[in-house]
Coordinates of C-alpha atoms in Angstrom, one line a residue:
H1 CA -62.6 -135.4 76.1
S2 CA -63.0 -136.4 72.4
E3 CA -60.3 -133.9 71.5
Q4 CA -57.8 -136.3 73.0
L5 CA -59.2 -139.4 71.3
P6 CA -57.6 -139.9 67.9
G7 CA -59.9 -141.9 65.6
S8 CA -63.2 -140.5 67.0
R9 CA -65.5 -139.2 64.3
L10 CA -65.5 -135.5 63.5
Y11 CA -68.0 -133.5 61.5
L12 CA -67.2 -130.6 59.2
A13 CA -69.8 -127.8 58.6
L14 CA -69.4 -125.2 55.9
D15 CA -71.6 -122.2 56.6
Q16 CA -71.9 -119.4 54.0
G17 CA -73.7 -116.6 55.7
G18 CA -74.5 -113.1 54.5
H19 CA -71.3 -111.5 55.7
A20 CA -68.9 -114.4 56.1
G21 CA -68.1 -117.9 55.1
R22 CA -67.0 -120.3 57.8
A23 CA -65.7 -123.8 58.3
L24 CA -66.2 -125.5 61.7
V25 CA -65.3 -128.9 62.9
F26 CA -67.3 -130.6 65.7
D27 CA -66.7 -133.7 67.7
A28 CA -69.4 -136.3 68.5
G29 CA -70.4 -134.4 71.6
G30 CA -71.0 -131.1 69.9
R31 CA -67.8 -129.3 70.9
C32 CA -66.3 -127.1 68.2
L33 CA -62.7 -128.1 67.9
T34 CA -61.6 -125.6 65.4
Q35 CA -63.0 -123.0 63.0
A36 CA -62.0 -120.4 60.4
S37 CA -63.9 -117.6 58.8
A38 CA -63.6 -115.4 55.7
A39 CA -65.5 -112.1 55.4
C40 CA -67.4 -111.5 52.1
E41 CA -68.3 -108.0 51.0
V42 CA -71.9 -107.0 50.4
R43 CA -72.5 -104.4 47.6
R44 CA -75.7 -102.4 47.8
R45 CA -76.9 -100.2 44.9
D46 CA -80.0 -98.1 44.3
G47 CA -81.8 -99.4 47.4
L48 CA -82.8 -102.6 45.6
R49 CA -79.7 -104.3 44.3
V50 CA -77.7 -106.4 46.8
E51 CA -74.8 -108.4 45.4
Q52 CA -71.8 -110.4 46.4
D53 CA -68.8 -111.7 44.4
P54 CA -69.3 -115.5 43.8
E55 CA -65.6 -116.1 43.2
A56 CA -64.7 -114.4 46.5
I57 CA -67.2 -116.6 48.3
V58 CA -65.7 -119.7 46.8
S59 CA -62.1 -118.7 47.5
G60 CA -63.1 -117.6 51.0
L61 CA -64.6 -121.1 51.8
Q62 CA -61.6 -122.8 50.2
D63 CA -59.3 -120.7 52.5
C64 CA -61.4 -121.7 55.5
I65 CA -61.2 -125.4 54.6
A66 CA -57.4 -125.1 54.2
R67 CA -57.0 -123.3 57.6
V68 CA -59.0 -125.9 59.6
A69 CA -57.1 -128.6 57.8
M70 CA -53.8 -127.1 59.0
Q71 CA -55.2 -126.6 62.5
L72 CA -56.4 -130.2 62.7
G73 CA -53.2 -131.7 61.3
S74 CA -53.4 -135.5 61.3
R75 CA -56.9 -135.4 62.8
C76 CA -58.2 -134.4 59.3
Q77 CA -58.5 -138.1 58.7
D78 CA -61.1 -138.3 61.5
I79 CA -63.5 -136.0 59.6
A80 CA -66.2 -138.6 58.6
V81 CA -68.6 -136.4 56.8
A82 CA -69.4 -132.8 55.9
A83 CA -72.4 -130.5 55.4
L84 CA -73.0 -127.2 53.5
V85 CA -75.5 -124.6 54.6
T86 CA -76.1 -121.3 52.9
Q87 CA -78.4 -118.3 53.0
R88 CA -81.6 -119.3 51.1
S89 CA -83.0 -117.2 48.2
S90 CA -79.6 -116.0 47.0
V91 CA -79.0 -117.0 43.4
V92 CA -76.2 -117.1 40.8
C93 CA -75.7 -118.2 37.2
W94 CA -72.6 -120.0 36.0
N95 CA -71.1 -121.9 33.0
R96 CA -71.5 -125.6 33.6
G97 CA -68.6 -126.3 31.2
N98 CA -65.8 -124.2 32.8
A99 CA -67.6 -123.6 36.2
K100 CA -67.1 -119.8 36.0
A101 CA -69.7 -117.5 37.5
L102 CA -71.6 -115.5 34.9
T103 CA -73.3 -113.1 37.4
P104 CA -72.8 -111.8 40.9
V105 CA -74.6 -113.6 43.7
L106 CA -77.9 -111.8 43.8
S107 CA -78.5 -111.8 47.6
W108 CA -81.8 -112.9 49.2
Q109 CA -82.2 -109.2 50.1
D110 CA -82.0 -108.2 46.4
R111 CA -85.4 -106.9 45.0
R112 CA -84.3 -105.5 41.6
A113 CA -87.2 -107.3 39.8
Q114 CA -90.0 -106.4 42.2
D115 CA -91.8 -104.2 39.6
W116 CA -91.8 -107.0 37.1
L117 CA -92.9 -109.5 39.6
S118 CA -95.9 -107.4 40.7
G119 CA -97.5 -108.3 37.4
F120 CA -98.1 -111.8 38.7
A121 CA -100.4 -110.7 41.5
D122 CA -103.3 -112.7 40.0
A123 CA -101.3 -115.9 40.5
A124 CA -100.3 -115.2 44.1
D125 CA -102.8 -117.6 45.7
R126 CA -101.8 -120.4 43.3
I127 CA -98.1 -119.7 44.0
H128 CA -98.7 -119.7 47.8
E129 CA -100.5 -123.1 47.6
T130 CA -97.9 -124.7 45.3
T131 CA -94.7 -123.4 46.9
G132 CA -95.7 -122.4 50.5
L133 CA -94.3 -118.9 49.7
M134 CA -95.7 -115.5 49.2
L135 CA -95.2 -113.7 45.9
S136 CA -92.0 -111.8 46.7
A137 CA -88.9 -110.5 44.9
H138 CA -86.7 -111.8 47.7
Y139 CA -87.1 -115.3 46.3
G140 CA -85.1 -116.6 43.4
A141 CA -87.5 -116.7 40.4
S142 CA -87.6 -113.0 39.5
K143 CA -83.9 -112.6 40.0
L144 CA -83.1 -115.5 37.7
H145 CA -85.4 -114.1 35.1
W146 CA -83.7 -110.7 35.4
C147 CA -80.3 -112.4 34.7
L148 CA -81.7 -114.2 31.7
E149 CA -83.1 -110.9 30.3
H150 CA -80.3 -108.5 31.1
I151 CA -76.9 -110.3 31.2
P152 CA -75.3 -111.1 27.8
A153 CA -73.0 -113.7 29.2
V154 CA -76.0 -115.6 30.6
Q155 CA -77.8 -115.4 27.3
A156 CA -74.7 -116.6 25.4
A157 CA -74.3 -119.6 27.8
A158 CA -78.0 -120.4 27.3
Q159 CA -77.5 -120.5 23.5
T160 CA -74.6 -123.0 23.8
R161 CA -76.5 -125.1 26.4
Q162 CA -73.8 -124.4 29.0
L163 CA -75.9 -122.3 31.4
A164 CA -76.6 -123.4 34.9
C165 CA -78.4 -121.2 37.4
G166 CA -80.1 -121.5 40.7
P167 CA -79.5 -121.2 44.4
L168 CA -76.1 -120.2 45.7
A169 CA -75.9 -123.7 47.4
A170 CA -76.0 -125.4 44.0
F171 CA -73.1 -123.2 42.7
L172 CA -71.0 -123.9 45.8
L173 CA -71.6 -127.7 45.5
F174 CA -70.6 -127.5 41.9
R175 CA -67.4 -125.6 42.6
L176 CA -66.2 -127.2 45.8
L177 CA -66.9 -130.9 45.3
D178 CA -64.7 -133.1 43.2
Q179 CA -67.6 -134.5 41.1
R180 CA -69.0 -131.1 40.1
P181 CA -72.5 -132.2 40.9
L182 CA -75.4 -130.2 39.4
L183 CA -77.7 -130.7 42.4
V184 CA -79.7 -128.6 44.9
D185 CA -81.4 -129.6 48.1
S186 CA -85.0 -129.2 48.9
G187 CA -84.4 -126.4 51.5
N188 CA -82.7 -124.1 49.0
A189 CA -84.8 -125.1 46.0
A190 CA -87.9 -124.3 48.0
R191 CA -87.0 -120.6 48.2
T192 CA -87.1 -119.9 44.5
L193 CA -90.9 -119.8 43.7
L194 CA -90.2 -122.5 41.2
W195 CA -90.4 -125.5 43.5
N196 CA -93.5 -127.6 44.2
R197 CA -93.8 -128.6 47.8
H198 CA -96.2 -131.5 46.9
T199 CA -93.9 -133.1 44.4
R200 CA -90.6 -131.9 46.0
D201 CA -89.3 -131.0 42.5
W202 CA -89.3 -128.1 40.1
D203 CA -92.8 -127.1 38.9
P204 CA -93.1 -126.9 35.1
G205 CA -96.0 -124.5 35.3
L206 CA -94.2 -122.0 37.5
A207 CA -91.0 -122.3 35.5
A208 CA -93.0 -121.4 32.4
L209 CA -94.8 -118.6 34.2
F210 CA -91.6 -116.9 35.3
G211 CA -89.6 -117.7 32.2
V212 CA -86.9 -119.8 33.8
P213 CA -86.5 -123.1 31.9
I214 CA -86.0 -126.1 34.1
D215 CA -83.2 -127.3 31.8
Y216 CA -81.0 -124.5 33.4
L217 CA -81.7 -125.6 36.9
P218 CA -79.9 -128.2 39.0
D219 CA -81.6 -131.5 39.9
C220 CA -83.6 -131.4 43.1
V221 CA -82.6 -133.9 45.9
P222 CA -83.4 -134.3 49.6
N223 CA -81.3 -132.4 52.2
R224 CA -79.7 -135.8 53.0
H225 CA -78.0 -137.0 49.9
A226 CA -74.7 -138.3 48.6
F227 CA -73.7 -135.0 47.0
G228 CA -70.1 -135.9 46.3
T229 CA -66.7 -135.5 48.0
L230 CA -64.8 -132.5 49.3
R231 CA -61.0 -132.3 49.6
I232 CA -59.7 -131.2 53.0
G233 CA -56.0 -131.5 53.4
Q234 CA -55.0 -134.8 51.8
H235 CA -58.4 -136.4 52.5
S236 CA -61.7 -136.7 50.6
V237 CA -64.7 -136.2 52.8
P238 CA -68.2 -137.1 51.6
V239 CA -70.7 -134.3 51.7
A240 CA -74.0 -135.8 53.0
L241 CA -76.1 -132.8 53.8
C242 CA -77.0 -129.5 52.2
H243 CA -79.5 -127.1 53.6
G244 CA -80.5 -123.5 54.2
D245 CA -78.9 -121.8 57.2
Q246 CA -82.2 -120.9 59.0
P247 CA -83.7 -124.4 59.1
A248 CA -80.4 -125.9 60.0
A249 CA -80.2 -123.6 63.0
L250 CA -83.2 -125.3 64.5
F251 CA -81.2 -128.5 65.1
A252 CA -78.3 -126.8 67.0
A253 CA -79.3 -128.6 70.2
G254 CA -80.8 -131.7 68.7
M255 CA -84.2 -132.5 67.4
P256 CA -86.4 -129.4 67.8
R257 CA -89.6 -129.5 69.9
Y258 CA -93.1 -129.0 68.7
D259 CA -94.2 -126.9 71.7
R260 CA -91.4 -124.3 71.3
T261 CA -90.9 -121.2 69.1
Y262 CA -87.5 -120.9 67.4
I263 CA -86.3 -117.4 66.3
N264 CA -83.0 -116.9 64.5
I265 CA -82.0 -113.2 64.3
G266 CA -79.2 -112.3 61.9
T267 CA -79.3 -110.0 58.9
G268 CA -83.0 -110.9 58.7
A269 CA -85.0 -112.9 61.3
F270 CA -87.1 -116.0 61.0
V271 CA -89.8 -117.2 63.5
Q272 CA -90.6 -120.9 63.2
R273 CA -92.9 -123.5 64.7
V274 CA -92.0 -127.1 63.9
L275 CA -94.7 -129.5 62.7
D276 CA -94.7 -133.2 61.9
H277 CA -97.1 -132.7 59.0
D278 CA -97.7 -130.3 56.1
P279 CA -100.0 -127.6 57.5
G280 CA -101.2 -126.6 54.1
E281 CA -101.7 -123.0 52.9
V282 CA -101.7 -120.5 55.9
P283 CA -102.6 -116.9 55.0
G284 CA -99.7 -114.5 55.6
L285 CA -97.2 -117.1 56.6
L286 CA -94.8 -119.5 54.9
T287 CA -95.1 -123.2 54.8
A288 CA -91.5 -124.5 54.9
L289 CA -90.1 -128.0 54.4
L290 CA -87.8 -128.0 57.5
L291 CA -86.0 -131.2 56.7
D292 CA -86.3 -133.6 53.8
E293 CA -84.7 -137.0 54.5
G294 CA -86.2 -138.6 51.5
S295 CA -88.4 -141.1 53.3
R296 CA -89.5 -138.6 56.0
Q297 CA -90.2 -134.8 56.1
Y298 CA -90.5 -132.3 58.8
Y299 CA -92.3 -129.0 58.3
A300 CA -92.4 -125.5 59.8
L301 CA -94.8 -122.6 59.8
E302 CA -92.6 -119.6 59.3
G303 CA -92.8 -115.9 59.7
T304 CA -90.1 -113.6 58.3
V305 CA -88.5 -110.2 59.3
N306 CA -86.7 -109.0 56.2
S307 CA -84.3 -106.7 58.1
A308 CA -83.1 -107.2 61.6
G309 CA -79.3 -106.8 61.7
G310 CA -79.6 -105.4 58.3
A311 CA -81.7 -102.5 59.6
L312 CA -79.2 -101.9 62.4
D313 CA -76.4 -101.7 59.9
T314 CA -78.3 -99.4 57.6
I315 CA -79.3 -96.9 60.4
G316 CA -76.0 -97.2 62.2
K317 CA -74.2 -96.2 59.0
C318 CA -76.4 -93.1 58.8
Y319 CA -74.9 -92.1 62.1
G320 CA -71.4 -93.1 61.1
L321 CA -71.4 -96.2 63.3
D322 CA -69.9 -99.5 62.0
A323 CA -70.9 -102.9 63.3
E324 CA -68.1 -102.9 65.9
A325 CA -69.3 -99.6 67.3
L326 CA -72.9 -100.8 67.5
T327 CA -71.8 -104.0 69.3
V328 CA -70.0 -101.8 71.9
Q329 CA -72.7 -99.1 72.4
L330 CA -76.1 -100.9 71.9
P331 CA -76.2 -102.9 75.2
S332 CA -75.8 -99.8 77.3
W333 CA -78.3 -97.8 75.2
L334 CA -80.9 -100.6 75.5
E335 CA -80.4 -100.7 79.2
H336 CA -80.8 -97.0 79.9
C337 CA -83.0 -95.6 77.1
R338 CA -86.6 -95.4 78.4
T339 CA -88.3 -93.1 75.9
P340 CA -87.3 -94.1 72.3
P341 CA -89.2 -93.0 69.3
L342 CA -90.9 -95.6 67.1
F343 CA -89.2 -97.0 64.0
L344 CA -91.4 -98.3 61.1
N345 CA -89.0 -100.9 59.8
G346 CA -89.4 -101.6 56.1
V347 CA -85.7 -101.9 55.3
S348 CA -85.6 -104.5 52.5
G349 CA -89.4 -104.5 52.4
L350 CA -91.9 -105.9 54.9
G351 CA -92.1 -109.6 55.3
A352 CA -94.6 -111.6 57.3
P353 CA -97.3 -111.0 58.2
F354 CA -97.6 -107.8 56.3
W355 CA -96.0 -108.5 52.9
V356 CA -95.4 -105.0 51.5
T357 CA -92.6 -104.8 49.0
D358 CA -92.2 -101.1 49.0
F359 CA -92.5 -99.5 52.4
A360 CA -91.1 -96.2 53.6
S361 CA -89.1 -96.8 56.7
R362 CA -89.3 -93.8 59.1
F363 CA -89.1 -92.7 62.7
V364 CA -92.2 -91.6 64.5
G365 CA -91.2 -89.1 67.1
A366 CA -87.8 -87.5 67.8
G367 CA -84.7 -88.9 69.5
D368 CA -81.0 -88.7 69.6
M369 CA -78.7 -91.2 68.1
A370 CA -78.9 -93.7 71.0
E371 CA -82.7 -93.4 71.2
C372 CA -83.1 -93.9 67.4
L373 CA -80.9 -97.1 67.5
V374 CA -82.9 -98.4 70.4
A375 CA -86.0 -97.7 68.3
V376 CA -84.6 -99.9 65.5
V377 CA -84.0 -102.7 68.0
E378 CA -87.5 -102.4 69.3
S379 CA -88.8 -102.5 65.7
I380 CA -87.2 -105.9 65.4
V381 CA -88.9 -107.1 68.5
F382 CA -92.2 -105.6 67.4
L383 CA -92.0 -107.4 64.0
L384 CA -91.1 -110.6 65.8
Q385 CA -94.1 -110.2 68.1
S386 CA -96.4 -109.5 65.1
N387 CA -95.2 -112.9 63.6
L388 CA -95.8 -114.7 66.9
E389 CA -99.4 -113.4 67.0
A390 CA -99.9 -114.5 63.4
L391 CA -98.5 -118.0 64.1
E392 CA -100.7 -118.5 67.1
T393 CA -103.8 -118.0 65.1
Y394 CA -103.1 -121.4 63.7
V395 CA -100.8 -123.2 66.2
A396 CA -101.3 -123.4 70.0
P397 CA -99.1 -120.9 71.9
S398 CA -95.6 -122.2 72.6
T399 CA -94.3 -122.8 76.1
D400 CA -91.1 -120.7 75.5
I401 CA -88.9 -119.2 72.8
V402 CA -85.4 -120.1 71.9
V403 CA -83.3 -117.5 70.1
S404 CA -80.1 -117.7 68.1
G405 CA -78.1 -115.6 65.7
G406 CA -75.8 -112.7 66.1
V407 CA -78.4 -110.0 67.0
A408 CA -79.8 -112.3 69.7
T409 CA -76.7 -111.6 71.8
L410 CA -78.4 -108.3 72.7
D411 CA -79.8 -108.8 76.3
G412 CA -82.1 -105.8 75.8
L413 CA -83.7 -107.3 72.7
C414 CA -84.2 -110.7 74.4
Q415 CA -85.7 -109.1 77.6
R416 CA -88.1 -107.0 75.5
L417 CA -89.2 -110.0 73.5
A418 CA -89.9 -112.0 76.7
T419 CA -91.9 -109.1 78.1
L420 CA -93.9 -108.5 75.0
S421 CA -94.6 -112.2 74.2
G422 CA -95.3 -113.1 77.9
R423 CA -93.1 -116.2 77.8
P424 CA -89.5 -117.1 78.7
V425 CA -86.8 -116.4 76.1
R426 CA -84.0 -118.9 76.2
R427 CA -80.6 -118.1 74.7
P428 CA -78.1 -120.9 74.5
T429 CA -74.4 -120.2 74.9
Q430 CA -74.0 -121.1 71.3
T431 CA -76.0 -118.4 69.5
E432 CA -74.4 -119.1 66.1
A433 CA -76.6 -122.1 65.4
S434 CA -76.6 -122.9 61.7
A435 CA -73.3 -124.7 61.4
R436 CA -73.9 -126.5 64.7
G437 CA -77.3 -127.7 63.6
A438 CA -75.9 -128.9 60.3
A439 CA -73.2 -130.8 62.1
W440 CA -75.7 -132.4 64.4
L441 CA -77.8 -133.6 61.4
L442 CA -74.7 -135.4 60.2
T443 CA -74.5 -137.5 63.4
D444 CA -76.6 -140.6 64.2
H445 CA -78.9 -138.4 66.4
A446 CA -78.2 -140.7 69.4
Q447 CA -77.7 -137.7 71.7
A448 CA -78.7 -134.1 71.9
W449 CA -76.0 -131.5 72.0
N450 CA -77.6 -129.1 74.6
E451 CA -77.1 -131.2 77.8
A452 CA -73.9 -129.5 78.9
D453 CA -74.7 -126.1 77.4
A454 CA -75.4 -123.2 79.6
E455 CA -78.2 -120.9 78.6
Q456 CA -79.5 -117.5 79.7
C457 CA -83.2 -117.2 80.4
F458 CA -85.1 -113.9 80.1
T459 CA -88.4 -113.9 81.9
P460 CA -91.3 -111.5 81.3
I461 CA -91.4 -108.4 83.5
E462 CA -93.9 -105.6 83.9
D463 CA -93.3 -102.9 81.3
A464 CA -96.4 -100.9 80.5
A465 CA -94.4 -98.4 78.5
L466 CA -93.1 -101.1 76.1
L467 CA -96.6 -102.5 75.6
Y468 CA -97.9 -99.1 74.9
R469 CA -95.1 -98.4 72.3
Y470 CA -96.0 -101.7 70.6
R471 CA -99.6 -100.8 70.3
R472 CA -98.8 -97.4 68.9
W473 CA -96.3 -99.0 66.5
R474 CA -98.9 -101.5 65.2
T475 CA -101.3 -98.7 64.6
A476 CA -98.8 -96.6 62.8
M477 CA -97.6 -99.5 60.7
Q478 CA -101.2 -100.3 59.6
V479 CA -102.0 -96.7 58.8
Q480 CA -98.9 -96.5 56.6
I481 CA -99.7 -99.8 54.9
D482 CA -103.3 -98.7 54.3
T483 CA -102.3 -95.4 52.8
G484 CA -99.8 -97.0 50.5
V485 CA -96.9 -94.7 51.2
S486 CA -93.9 -96.2 49.4
Q487 CA -90.2 -95.5 49.4

């Protein structure tokens, strides 16, 4: 075992997710030798504002680094290289002189500027073609503009030319690395509505359109880049990769396959098909740069579900259930509940393929607590299936589906997805895939990391009631969208 071979290369992955930051150390065979995590609070206000404390995120990651250093001891010197992955579309402003944050982290779920952004509807097609994104307040541009307009500390830093702003990843690189680089990778820059997928750089026209001067933004570089060095214990480790957590997750077992659908289900969910070419503008879906290696790029067609685990948390809290209680109760409810109501899930707005910013989430039909929580899980499955159907309008149906993420641990969700999609759903033992994928991208790619991994496979079964509920759900969703009922 490589754990017993001092001197063999180790890989450090820093993963800043929606509810926790983590540091994980992998060996060359993909085994996680040690890890540490630090929870980070999410503050929600008025249904639109979703914030986190940037200083708490930084200190949490620093604490994780210190703990894995202590656990590794002398093996710290074997860490050859490190990676950082973060949630995309979260943004923050900071002072480039003293490195202090000037704003909270505005989460990717934050939609405070959606009314202002709706004024750009006439430019939506141009924005989609240039960026690969839909016009949405989930992405960074409208949030950065809001900060420039409403936060005096941001305005003061702009006047003294000390302002830096952009994706959370750029702030963390600035704060954690010795060189304080003002850089951002393609994967995170691409979720701002300010980045041109053709030039792989900031777009001057979009920056002017949204009132976010390029001078305030970090320089754009590929995902693979010499970002600087990170202190771990008494050692300096080069950071050679920065990316978004969702695209990184696709590499958890090695190079992803073109004939497979990948679904990562966490706070939100993302449905991706990997391509070796830029598919161009595809109505209702996102064109994502999956990996930018400078000389070579990989792409993905992507569908999004804005609220998966987030919807479960929200509805669970309405019943007085915390995340731990849901984890305990949901598996049994999913197994035994046969007649749940429908849940029209617009928590945090509707993503692909519907794209409705303001949507009134509601139950159709009555049910007790267990039945309503099962309905929320089924709404996640139904949204995923809607995205699969949209993707397969443009890409040949996949042979199977690989799921990852915390919500994917629910057997009942995976079985329903297999049945509804009509194809096997494979769930690797390692469902937390982002850090693992980032670490694999740091290796020489000589071997995949899935060879020894067990996986559970869910195969389609006959379930006429589930198919009927899905058809009813699609109809009810479309009626509500067409009638324009908002929250």
